[in-house]
Coordinates of C-alpha atoms and ligand atoms in Angstrom, one line a residue:
M86 CA 37.8 -25.6 -64.5
S87 CA 41.2 -25.0 -66.0
K88 CA 43.0 -21.7 -65.4
P89 CA 42.7 -19.3 -68.5
S90 CA 45.8 -19.3 -70.5
L91 CA 48.0 -16.2 -70.5
S92 CA 46.9 -15.2 -74.1
Q93 CA 43.2 -15.5 -72.9
Q94 CA 43.9 -13.2 -70.0
V95 CA 45.6 -10.6 -72.2
E96 CA 42.6 -10.8 -74.6
E97 CA 40.1 -10.1 -71.8
L98 CA 42.1 -7.1 -70.4
R99 CA 42.3 -5.7 -73.9
R100 CA 38.5 -6.0 -74.2
Q101 CA 37.9 -4.2 -70.9
L102 CA 40.3 -1.5 -71.9
D103 CA 38.4 -1.0 -75.2
E104 CA 35.1 -0.7 -73.4
T105 CA 36.5 1.8 -70.9
N106 CA 38.0 3.9 -73.7
A107 CA 34.7 3.9 -75.6
T108 CA 32.9 5.0 -72.4
L109 CA 35.4 7.9 -71.7
R110 CA 35.1 8.9 -75.3
A111 CA 31.3 9.0 -75.1
I112 CA 31.5 11.1 -71.9
R113 CA 34.0 13.5 -73.4
T114 CA 31.9 14.0 -76.5
G115 CA 28.8 14.5 -74.4
E116 CA 27.0 11.5 -75.9
V117 CA 26.6 10.1 -72.3
D118 CA 26.0 12.2 -69.1
A119 CA 27.8 11.3 -65.9
V120 CA 28.6 12.6 -62.4
V121 CA 31.6 12.0 -60.2
V122 CA 31.1 10.4 -56.8
D123 CA 33.2 8.8 -54.1
G124 CA 33.8 5.2 -54.8
P125 CA 33.7 2.5 -52.1
D126 CA 37.4 2.6 -51.5
G127 CA 37.6 6.4 -51.5
D128 CA 38.5 6.8 -55.2
Q129 CA 36.5 9.1 -57.3
V130 CA 34.4 7.2 -59.9
Y131 CA 32.2 8.3 -62.7
V132 CA 28.5 7.2 -62.4
L133 CA 26.7 7.2 -65.7
K134 CA 23.5 9.2 -65.6
G135 CA 21.9 6.6 -67.7
A136 CA 22.9 3.9 -65.2
E137 CA 21.5 6.1 -62.4
Q138 CA 18.0 5.0 -63.2
P139 CA 17.8 1.8 -61.1
Y140 CA 19.4 3.7 -58.2
R141 CA 16.8 6.4 -58.4
I142 CA 14.0 3.8 -58.3
F143 CA 15.7 2.2 -55.3
V144 CA 16.0 5.6 -53.6
E145 CA 12.5 6.6 -54.3
T146 CA 11.0 3.4 -52.9
M147 CA 13.2 2.9 -49.8
S148 CA 11.6 3.2 -46.4
E149 CA 14.1 5.7 -45.2
G150 CA 14.4 9.4 -46.2
A151 CA 17.2 10.0 -48.7
V152 CA 18.6 13.5 -49.1
T153 CA 21.5 15.3 -50.7
L154 CA 22.6 18.3 -48.8
L155 CA 24.8 21.2 -49.9
R156 CA 27.5 22.2 -47.5
D157 CA 25.4 25.0 -46.0
G158 CA 22.6 22.5 -45.2
T159 CA 20.4 23.4 -48.2
I160 CA 18.4 20.3 -49.4
A161 CA 19.5 19.8 -53.0
Y162 CA 17.6 16.5 -53.4
S163 CA 15.1 14.6 -51.3
N164 CA 13.2 11.5 -51.9
S165 CA 9.4 11.5 -51.2
R166 CA 9.8 9.5 -48.0
F167 CA 11.8 12.3 -46.4
A168 CA 9.1 14.8 -47.4
Q169 CA 6.5 12.5 -46.0
M170 CA 8.4 12.4 -42.6
L171 CA 8.2 16.2 -42.6
Q172 CA 4.6 16.2 -43.7
M173 CA 5.5 18.7 -46.4
P174 CA 5.1 18.7 -50.2
L175 CA 8.4 17.5 -51.9
E176 CA 8.7 20.8 -53.8
Q177 CA 8.9 22.7 -50.5
V178 CA 11.5 20.4 -49.1
I179 CA 13.9 20.7 -52.0
G180 CA 15.6 24.0 -51.7
A181 CA 14.7 24.4 -48.0
S182 CA 17.5 24.5 -45.3
L183 CA 17.7 21.5 -43.0
F184 CA 18.3 23.9 -40.2
S185 CA 14.8 25.3 -40.6
L186 CA 13.3 21.9 -40.4
L187 CA 14.8 21.1 -37.0
A188 CA 13.3 21.7 -33.5
P189 CA 14.6 25.2 -32.5
D190 CA 16.6 24.2 -29.5
Y191 CA 18.5 21.7 -31.5
Q192 CA 19.6 23.9 -34.4
D193 CA 22.9 24.8 -32.8
R194 CA 23.9 21.2 -32.7
L195 CA 23.4 20.6 -36.5
Q196 CA 26.4 22.6 -37.8
P197 CA 29.1 20.5 -36.0
L198 CA 27.4 17.4 -37.4
L199 CA 27.4 18.7 -40.9
D200 CA 31.0 19.8 -40.7
R201 CA 31.9 16.3 -39.7
A202 CA 29.8 14.7 -42.4
L203 CA 31.6 16.8 -45.0
Q204 CA 34.8 15.0 -43.9
E205 CA 33.7 11.5 -43.1
R206 CA 30.9 9.1 -42.5
C207 CA 29.0 9.8 -39.4
A208 CA 25.7 9.5 -37.7
G209 CA 23.4 11.4 -35.3
I210 CA 19.9 11.5 -34.1
V211 CA 18.1 14.8 -34.6
P212 CA 14.5 16.0 -33.9
L213 CA 12.8 17.1 -37.1
L214 CA 9.9 19.5 -36.5
P215 CA 7.3 18.8 -39.2
R216 CA 4.6 21.1 -40.1
G217 CA 2.2 19.0 -38.0
G218 CA 4.2 20.3 -35.0
T219 CA 5.0 16.9 -33.4
V220 CA 8.7 16.1 -33.2
V221 CA 9.9 13.3 -35.4
W222 CA 13.2 11.8 -34.3
A223 CA 15.4 11.0 -37.3
D224 CA 18.5 8.8 -37.2
L225 CA 20.8 10.3 -39.8
S226 CA 23.6 8.4 -41.6
M227 CA 25.7 10.8 -43.5
C228 CA 28.7 10.7 -45.8
P229 CA 30.5 13.3 -47.9
V230 CA 29.9 13.3 -51.6
N231 CA 31.4 15.4 -54.4
L232 CA 28.7 17.1 -56.2
E233 CA 29.2 18.8 -59.6
Q234 CA 29.9 22.2 -58.1
E235 CA 31.0 21.5 -54.5
R236 CA 31.3 19.0 -51.8
G237 CA 28.0 18.0 -50.2
I238 CA 26.5 15.4 -48.0
C239 CA 24.5 12.3 -48.8
L240 CA 22.1 11.5 -45.9
V241 CA 19.8 8.7 -45.1
A242 CA 17.2 9.4 -42.4
S243 CA 15.2 6.7 -40.5
D244 CA 12.2 7.6 -38.4
V245 CA 13.1 6.4 -34.9
T246 CA 10.4 8.2 -33.0
E247 CA 8.8 5.0 -31.8
R248 CA 12.1 3.5 -30.8
K249 CA 13.0 6.7 -28.9
K250 CA 9.6 6.6 -27.1
T251 CA 10.2 3.0 -26.2
E252 CA 13.7 3.8 -25.0
E253 CA 12.4 6.7 -23.0
L254 CA 9.7 4.5 -21.5
R255 CA 12.3 1.8 -20.8
A256 CA 14.6 4.4 -19.2
Y257 CA 11.7 5.7 -17.1
L258 CA 10.7 2.2 -16.0
A259 CA 14.3 1.4 -15.3
S260 CA 14.6 4.4 -13.1
I261 CA 11.5 3.3 -11.2
V262 CA 12.9 -0.2 -10.8
D263 CA 16.2 1.3 -9.7
S264 CA 14.9 3.8 -7.3
T265 CA 12.5 1.5 -5.4
E266 CA 13.4 0.2 -2.0
D267 CA 12.2 -3.2 -3.0
A268 CA 14.5 -5.8 -4.5
I269 CA 13.5 -6.6 -8.1
I270 CA 15.3 -9.5 -9.6
G271 CA 14.7 -11.0 -13.1
K272 CA 15.7 -14.6 -13.8
D273 CA 15.2 -17.2 -16.4
L274 CA 13.3 -20.4 -15.8
D275 CA 16.6 -22.2 -14.8
G276 CA 17.0 -19.7 -12.0
T277 CA 19.9 -17.8 -13.7
I278 CA 19.8 -14.2 -12.5
L279 CA 19.3 -11.8 -15.5
S280 CA 18.7 -8.5 -13.7
W281 CA 19.4 -7.1 -10.3
N282 CA 18.3 -3.6 -9.2
H283 CA 19.7 -1.3 -6.5
G284 CA 17.0 -2.4 -4.1
A285 CA 18.3 -6.0 -4.4
E286 CA 21.9 -4.7 -3.9
R287 CA 20.7 -2.9 -0.7
L288 CA 18.7 -5.8 0.6
Y289 CA 21.0 -8.7 -0.1
G290 CA 24.4 -6.9 -0.2
Y291 CA 25.5 -8.4 -3.5
S292 CA 26.2 -6.1 -6.4
A293 CA 24.7 -6.7 -9.9
E294 CA 28.1 -7.8 -11.2
E295 CA 28.3 -10.4 -8.5
T296 CA 25.0 -12.0 -9.2
I297 CA 24.0 -11.6 -12.8
G298 CA 24.7 -15.0 -14.5
R299 CA 24.6 -16.9 -11.2
S300 CA 21.8 -19.0 -9.8
I301 CA 19.1 -17.5 -7.6
S302 CA 19.7 -20.3 -5.2
I303 CA 22.7 -18.4 -3.7
L304 CA 20.0 -16.5 -1.7
C305 CA 18.3 -19.6 -0.4
P306 CA 19.2 -21.0 3.0
P307 CA 20.4 -24.6 2.8
E308 CA 17.1 -26.0 4.3
R309 CA 15.2 -24.2 1.5
A310 CA 17.7 -24.9 -1.2
G311 CA 15.2 -26.0 -3.9
E312 CA 12.5 -23.5 -3.1
A313 CA 13.3 -20.8 -5.6
L314 CA 13.7 -23.3 -8.4
D315 CA 10.4 -25.0 -7.5
I316 CA 8.6 -21.7 -7.7
L317 CA 10.2 -21.1 -11.2
Q318 CA 9.0 -24.5 -12.3
K319 CA 5.5 -23.6 -11.2
I320 CA 5.7 -20.3 -13.1
G321 CA 7.0 -22.1 -16.2
R322 CA 4.0 -24.5 -16.1
G323 CA 1.8 -21.4 -16.2
E324 CA 0.6 -21.7 -12.6
S325 CA 0.2 -18.5 -10.6
V326 CA 2.2 -18.0 -7.4
E327 CA 0.6 -16.3 -4.4
R328 CA 2.6 -13.7 -2.5
Y329 CA 4.5 -15.6 0.1
E330 CA 6.9 -15.0 3.0
T331 CA 10.2 -16.8 3.3
E332 CA 13.7 -16.6 4.5
R333 CA 16.7 -15.5 2.5
V334 CA 20.4 -15.3 3.2
C335 CA 22.4 -12.1 2.5
K336 CA 26.0 -11.8 1.3
D337 CA 27.2 -11.4 4.8
G338 CA 25.4 -14.5 6.0
R339 CA 22.6 -12.6 7.7
R340 CA 19.2 -14.3 7.5
I341 CA 16.2 -12.0 6.7
Q342 CA 12.5 -12.5 6.3
V343 CA 11.2 -11.4 2.9
S344 CA 7.8 -11.1 1.4
L345 CA 8.0 -12.2 -2.2
T346 CA 5.8 -11.6 -5.2
V347 CA 6.8 -13.6 -8.2
S348 CA 5.4 -13.0 -11.7
P349 CA 6.1 -14.5 -15.1
L350 CA 8.2 -12.7 -17.7
R351 CA 7.0 -13.4 -21.2
D352 CA 8.6 -13.1 -24.6
L353 CA 6.9 -11.3 -27.6
E354 CA 4.9 -14.4 -28.4
G355 CA 3.6 -14.6 -24.9
R356 CA 5.7 -17.6 -23.8
V357 CA 6.9 -17.6 -20.3
E358 CA 10.7 -17.3 -20.4
G359 CA 11.5 -16.3 -16.9
A360 CA 10.2 -14.6 -13.8
S361 CA 10.6 -11.4 -11.9
A362 CA 10.6 -11.4 -8.1
I363 CA 9.9 -8.4 -6.0
A364 CA 11.2 -8.9 -2.5
R365 CA 10.5 -6.7 0.6
D366 CA 12.3 -7.1 3.9
V367 CA 9.7 -7.9 6.5
T368 CA 12.2 -9.0 9.2
E369 CA 11.3 -6.0 11.4
L370 CA 7.6 -6.4 10.7
K371 CA 7.7 -10.0 11.7
R372 CA 9.7 -9.2 14.8
S373 CA 7.2 -6.6 15.9
E374 CA 4.3 -8.9 15.0
A375 CA 5.8 -11.6 17.1
E376 CA 6.4 -9.1 19.9
L377 CA 2.9 -7.8 19.7
A378 CA 1.5 -11.4 19.8
R379 CA 3.7 -12.1 22.8
Q380 CA 2.5 -8.9 24.6
A381 CA -1.1 -9.7 23.7
A382 CA -0.7 -13.2 25.2
E383 CA 1.0 -11.8 28.2
L384 CA -1.8 -9.3 28.6
A385 CA -4.5 -11.9 28.3
R386 CA -2.6 -14.1 30.8
S387 CA -2.2 -11.3 33.4
N388 CA -5.9 -10.2 32.8
A389 CA -7.0 -13.8 33.4
E390 CA -4.8 -13.9 36.5
L391 CA -6.2 -10.6 37.7
Q392 CA -9.7 -11.7 37.2
Q393 CA -9.0 -14.9 39.0
F394 CA -7.4 -13.0 41.8
A395 CA -10.3 -10.6 42.1
Y396 CA -12.7 -13.5 42.1
V397 CA -10.8 -15.5 44.7
A398 CA -10.2 -12.5 46.9
S399 CA -13.7 -11.3 46.8
H400 CA -15.1 -14.8 47.2
D401 CA -12.8 -15.8 50.0
L402 CA -13.1 -12.5 51.8
Q403 CA -16.9 -12.9 52.0
E404 CA -16.7 -15.5 54.7
P405 CA -14.5 -13.7 57.3
L406 CA -16.4 -10.5 56.5
R407 CA -19.7 -12.1 57.1
A408 CA -18.4 -13.1 60.6
V409 CA -17.1 -9.6 61.3
A410 CA -20.4 -8.1 60.2
S411 CA -22.6 -10.4 62.2
F412 CA -20.5 -10.2 65.4
T413 CA -20.3 -6.4 65.2
K414 CA -24.0 -6.3 64.7
L415 CA -24.4 -8.6 67.7
L416 CA -22.1 -6.3 69.6
A417 CA -24.2 -3.4 68.7
E418 CA -27.5 -5.1 69.7
R419 CA -26.1 -6.4 73.1
Y420 CA -24.0 -3.6 74.3
Q421 CA -25.6 -0.5 72.8
E422 CA -26.0 2.0 75.6
R423 CA -24.4 -0.4 78.1
L424 CA -20.9 1.0 77.7
D425 CA -19.9 4.6 77.4
S426 CA -20.8 6.9 74.4
D427 CA -17.3 6.5 72.8
A428 CA -17.9 2.7 72.7
D429 CA -21.3 3.2 71.1
E430 CA -19.7 5.3 68.4
F431 CA -16.9 2.9 67.8
I432 CA -19.3 0.0 67.5
A433 CA -21.4 2.0 65.0
F434 CA -18.3 2.7 62.9
A435 CA -17.4 -1.0 62.9
V436 CA -20.9 -2.0 61.9
D437 CA -21.0 0.5 59.1
G438 CA -17.4 -0.4 57.9
A439 CA -18.3 -4.1 57.8
R440 CA -21.5 -3.4 55.9
R441 CA -19.6 -1.2 53.3
A442 CA -16.8 -3.8 53.0
Q443 CA -19.5 -6.5 52.3
R444 CA -21.1 -4.3 49.6
L445 CA -17.7 -3.7 48.0
I446 CA -16.8 -7.4 48.0
H447 CA -20.2 -8.2 46.6
D448 CA -19.9 -5.8 43.7
L449 CA -16.3 -6.8 43.0
L450 CA -17.4 -10.4 42.8
A451 CA -20.2 -9.4 40.4
Y452 CA -17.6 -7.5 38.3
S453 CA -15.2 -10.4 38.1
R454 CA -18.0 -12.8 37.1
I455 CA -19.1 -10.8 34.0
G456 CA -16.6 -12.4 31.7
T457 CA -16.6 -15.9 33.2
R458 CA -20.1 -16.5 34.4
G459 CA -22.0 -15.0 31.4
R460 CA -24.7 -16.9 29.7
P461 CA -24.8 -17.4 25.9
F462 CA -26.5 -14.7 23.9
A463 CA -30.1 -15.1 22.7
A464 CA -32.8 -12.9 21.3
T465 CA -33.9 -10.7 24.2
D466 CA -36.9 -8.4 24.3
C467 CA -35.7 -5.2 26.0
E468 CA -39.3 -4.1 26.9
T469 CA -39.6 -7.2 29.2
V470 CA -36.1 -6.7 30.6
L471 CA -37.0 -3.0 31.4
Q472 CA -40.3 -4.0 33.1
N473 CA -38.4 -6.4 35.4
V474 CA -35.8 -3.8 36.2
L475 CA -38.4 -1.2 37.0
A476 CA -40.2 -3.7 39.3
D477 CA -36.9 -4.2 41.2
L478 CA -36.3 -0.5 41.4
S479 CA -39.8 0.3 42.7
A480 CA -38.6 1.2 46.2
A481 CA -36.1 3.7 44.8
L482 CA -38.7 5.1 42.5
E483 CA -41.1 5.6 45.4
D484 CA -38.4 7.1 47.7
T485 CA -37.3 9.6 45.1
G486 CA -40.7 10.3 43.5
G487 CA -39.0 9.6 40.2
H488 CA -40.5 8.2 37.0
V489 CA -39.1 6.3 34.1
T490 CA -40.6 6.6 30.5
H491 CA -39.4 4.8 27.4
D492 CA -39.8 4.5 23.6
P493 CA -40.7 1.2 22.0
L494 CA -37.6 -1.0 22.7
P495 CA -36.2 -3.6 20.3
V496 CA -35.3 -7.3 20.5
V497 CA -31.5 -7.6 20.7
E498 CA -28.9 -10.5 20.8
A499 CA -27.9 -10.5 24.4
D500 CA -27.4 -12.3 27.8
E501 CA -30.7 -11.4 29.4
T502 CA -29.5 -11.3 33.0
Q503 CA -26.6 -9.1 32.1
L504 CA -28.7 -6.8 30.0
G505 CA -31.0 -6.4 33.1
Q506 CA -28.0 -5.7 35.3
L507 CA -26.9 -3.0 32.7
F508 CA -30.3 -1.2 32.7
Q509 CA -30.5 -1.6 36.5
N510 CA -27.1 0.1 37.1
L511 CA -27.8 3.0 34.7
I512 CA -31.4 3.7 35.8
G513 CA -30.4 3.1 39.4
N514 CA -27.7 5.8 39.1
A515 CA -30.1 8.1 37.3
L516 CA -32.5 7.9 40.2
K517 CA -29.6 8.1 42.8
F518 CA -27.8 11.1 41.4
H519 CA -30.8 13.4 41.1
G520 CA -30.9 17.1 41.7
T521 CA -33.5 19.2 43.4
E522 CA -36.2 18.0 41.0
P523 CA -37.6 14.5 41.2
P524 CA -35.7 12.3 38.8
C525 CA -37.2 11.9 35.2
V526 CA -35.6 9.1 33.3
H527 CA -36.2 8.3 29.6
V528 CA -35.0 5.2 27.9
S529 CA -34.9 5.1 24.0
A530 CA -33.3 3.0 21.3
D531 CA -32.3 4.0 17.7
P532 CA -31.3 1.6 15.0
I533 CA -27.8 1.9 13.6
P534 CA -26.3 -0.5 11.0
G535 CA -26.5 -4.0 12.5
A536 CA -27.1 -2.8 16.0
W537 CA -29.1 -0.5 18.3
R538 CA -28.0 2.5 20.1
F539 CA -29.6 2.9 23.5
S540 CA -29.9 6.1 25.6
V541 CA -30.7 6.4 29.3
R542 CA -31.3 10.1 29.8
D543 CA -31.8 11.8 33.2
N544 CA -32.3 15.3 34.6
G545 CA -29.8 14.8 37.5
I546 CA -26.7 16.5 38.7
G547 CA -24.7 15.8 35.5
I548 CA -21.1 14.7 35.1
P549 CA -18.2 17.2 34.4
P550 CA -17.0 16.3 30.8
Q551 CA -13.4 15.8 32.1
F552 CA -14.6 12.7 34.1
A553 CA -16.6 11.2 31.2
D554 CA -14.1 8.4 30.8
D555 CA -12.9 8.0 34.4
I556 CA -16.3 7.1 35.8
F557 CA -16.2 3.7 34.0
E558 CA -13.2 2.6 36.0
V559 CA -13.5 0.3 39.0
F560 CA -14.0 2.2 42.3
R561 CA -13.9 5.6 40.5
R562 CA -16.5 7.9 42.2
L563 CA -17.0 11.6 42.0
H564 CA -18.6 11.8 45.4
T565 CA -18.1 10.5 49.0
S566 CA -20.4 7.8 50.2
A567 CA -21.8 10.3 52.7
E568 CA -23.1 12.4 49.8
Y569 CA -24.3 9.5 47.7
P570 CA -24.0 5.8 48.8
G571 CA -22.2 3.4 46.4
T572 CA -19.0 1.4 45.7
G573 CA -17.9 2.9 42.4
V574 CA -18.3 -0.5 40.6
G575 CA -21.7 -0.1 38.9
L576 CA -20.4 1.7 35.7
A577 CA -17.4 -0.6 35.5
I578 CA -19.8 -3.5 35.5
A579 CA -22.0 -1.7 32.9
K580 CA -18.9 -1.2 30.6
K581 CA -17.8 -4.8 31.0
I582 CA -21.3 -6.1 30.0
V583 CA -21.5 -3.8 27.0
E584 CA -18.0 -4.8 25.8
R585 CA -18.8 -8.5 26.3
H586 CA -21.7 -7.8 23.9
G587 CA -19.4 -6.3 21.3
G588 CA -20.6 -2.7 21.9
R589 CA -19.4 0.5 23.5
I590 CA -20.7 2.8 26.2
W591 CA -20.2 6.5 26.8
V592 CA -21.8 9.4 28.5
E593 CA -23.0 12.7 27.1
P594 CA -24.5 15.8 28.8
S595 CA -28.3 15.8 28.5
P596 CA -29.8 18.8 26.7
G597 CA -31.1 21.0 29.5
G598 CA -28.9 19.4 32.2
G599 CA -28.3 15.9 33.6
S600 CA -26.5 13.0 31.8
T601 CA -27.3 10.7 29.0
F602 CA -25.6 7.3 29.0
C603 CA -25.5 5.7 25.6
F604 CA -24.5 2.1 24.6
T605 CA -24.7 -0.1 21.6
V606 CA -25.9 -3.7 21.3
R607 CA -26.1 -6.0 18.3
A608 CA -29.6 -6.4 16.8
A609 CA -31.1 -9.8 17.1
E610 CA -30.8 -11.8 13.9
R611 CA -34.4 -12.9 13.7
E612 CA -35.9 -9.5 13.9
Ligands
LIG86 P1 -21.5 4.3 42.3 O1 -22.9 4.6 41.7 O2 -21.5 3.2 43.1 O3 -20.9 5.5 42.9 P2 -20.8 3.9 39.6 O4 -19.7 3.2 39.0 O5 -22.2 3.5 39.2 O6 -20.6 3.9 41.1 O7 -20.7 5.5 39.2 C1 -19.4 6.1 39.3 C2 -19.6 7.6 39.5 O8 -20.1 8.2 38.3 C3 -20.6 7.9 40.6 O9 -20.0 7.9 41.8 C4 -21.0 9.3 40.2 O10 -20.1 10.2 40.6 C5 -21.0 9.2 38.7 N1 -22.3 8.9 38.1 C6 -22.8 7.8 37.6 N2 -24.0 7.9 37.1 C7 -24.3 9.2 37.2 C8 -25.5 9.9 36.8 N3 -26.5 9.4 36.2 N4 -25.5 11.3 37.1 C9 -24.4 11.9 37.7 N5 -23.3 11.2 38.1 C10 -23.2 9.9 37.8

């Protein structure tokens, strides 16, 4: 297109001047109504009231509140959206003071904002308090405007309550993320670190500035170089990743054991765009686990060793002891009353000592065999076991004049021989440690979930409560063998048998005197 000629340009300017003059004439004569407002470059311009119409439609239909304020904060004009934000009829909004529509604790802060808005464009977020009573946060954009009588403020208000809530929630979540001891790291699917909380800073020693934008592989030891990226690929494919434990390298080169939980980060459409990893330092935990396992193995080894020692010692001592016992017995038979009375006494001590040592060795051997020589468990009828035990104890029953009663007894999952030994030791003790009355013993069994709780109750001398645990230890006795014969191994054997069966044993005082020994045994499956 050719440039307009000079005469054409002069003609156009003249036409525009004529038009402007005609307009000014019309304003002056009152034919056309107009107001003066600030133009875009700060000049004052006339806006024709007739031409205001499209702007009014625009203002009335916009999604923000539009308001004209007088300098003291009185609302000279409001669109209906602003009235809606305040949940008030428009007539009540116009003429009201903006101060009266703010949350009370915020009113002091409005005046400085208005003072500024009378001078220049400015913005601020204020809490409006609608009649409904729930605060509406409004983002105000304000600029000065020359009204007919005075300078005022043109204000556009957007409801940002939701945004504010989201921001508050985000700040709240961010403070949780930042205050946790765990490291929380966000990264995209390529492994580029996007976020790095204080926990991560504490755990790995790098600051957020040092890591954001770098690859997550900086934390992987060389032999696990691809691990983090492999996990991200899995996450990207939509596969879930179980919590796992691995090794990571800190900024100072230290290697730590971490437990990692990796979860996908999704965009608004639900597409996986990255992952967040929560890492916890488990170095100490792993160390103590390993230490615990080492100690448990050590304990098992020394237990086995001890058991083996007890077995070998008691087994191998049997032979020489048998010789000592039989020769002292021979000595007693042949030389009784043929030497002097001292010699008779010494021989009697030697015979008795040898017999006691034999009994001790015998019991110790029995004790050491519980764990190693046990038979597999099978359904065992306790009534039958008890009958056999009572037959074996018939001499003791006769000697003491005692009697044993029992409730119906169940079938349990047990090693029959050991169960017999258990009953024998408990009932044998009940008969042995009787008081002045002939011993009365009662055996009962009560069901508990998955097991039976047995009780062997006697009316004997009782056990002081402070010894209730001690008596289950090997060789622990509360009396001399002159008072009551025994080796102090019977209850240790009973405890070992119960524990081998997965139960526990304890003693309680019997109501009315005496002791009640209780133990648990698993119920037989086919009951
Ligand atoms: P022993 O019977 O050979 O002494 P045990 O291991 O069977 O060894 O018992 C340990 C100690 O517990 C006994 O010496 C005795 O003091 C006490 N005791 C065991 N059973 C009873 C009981 N029924 N009444 C009173 N005391 C008992």
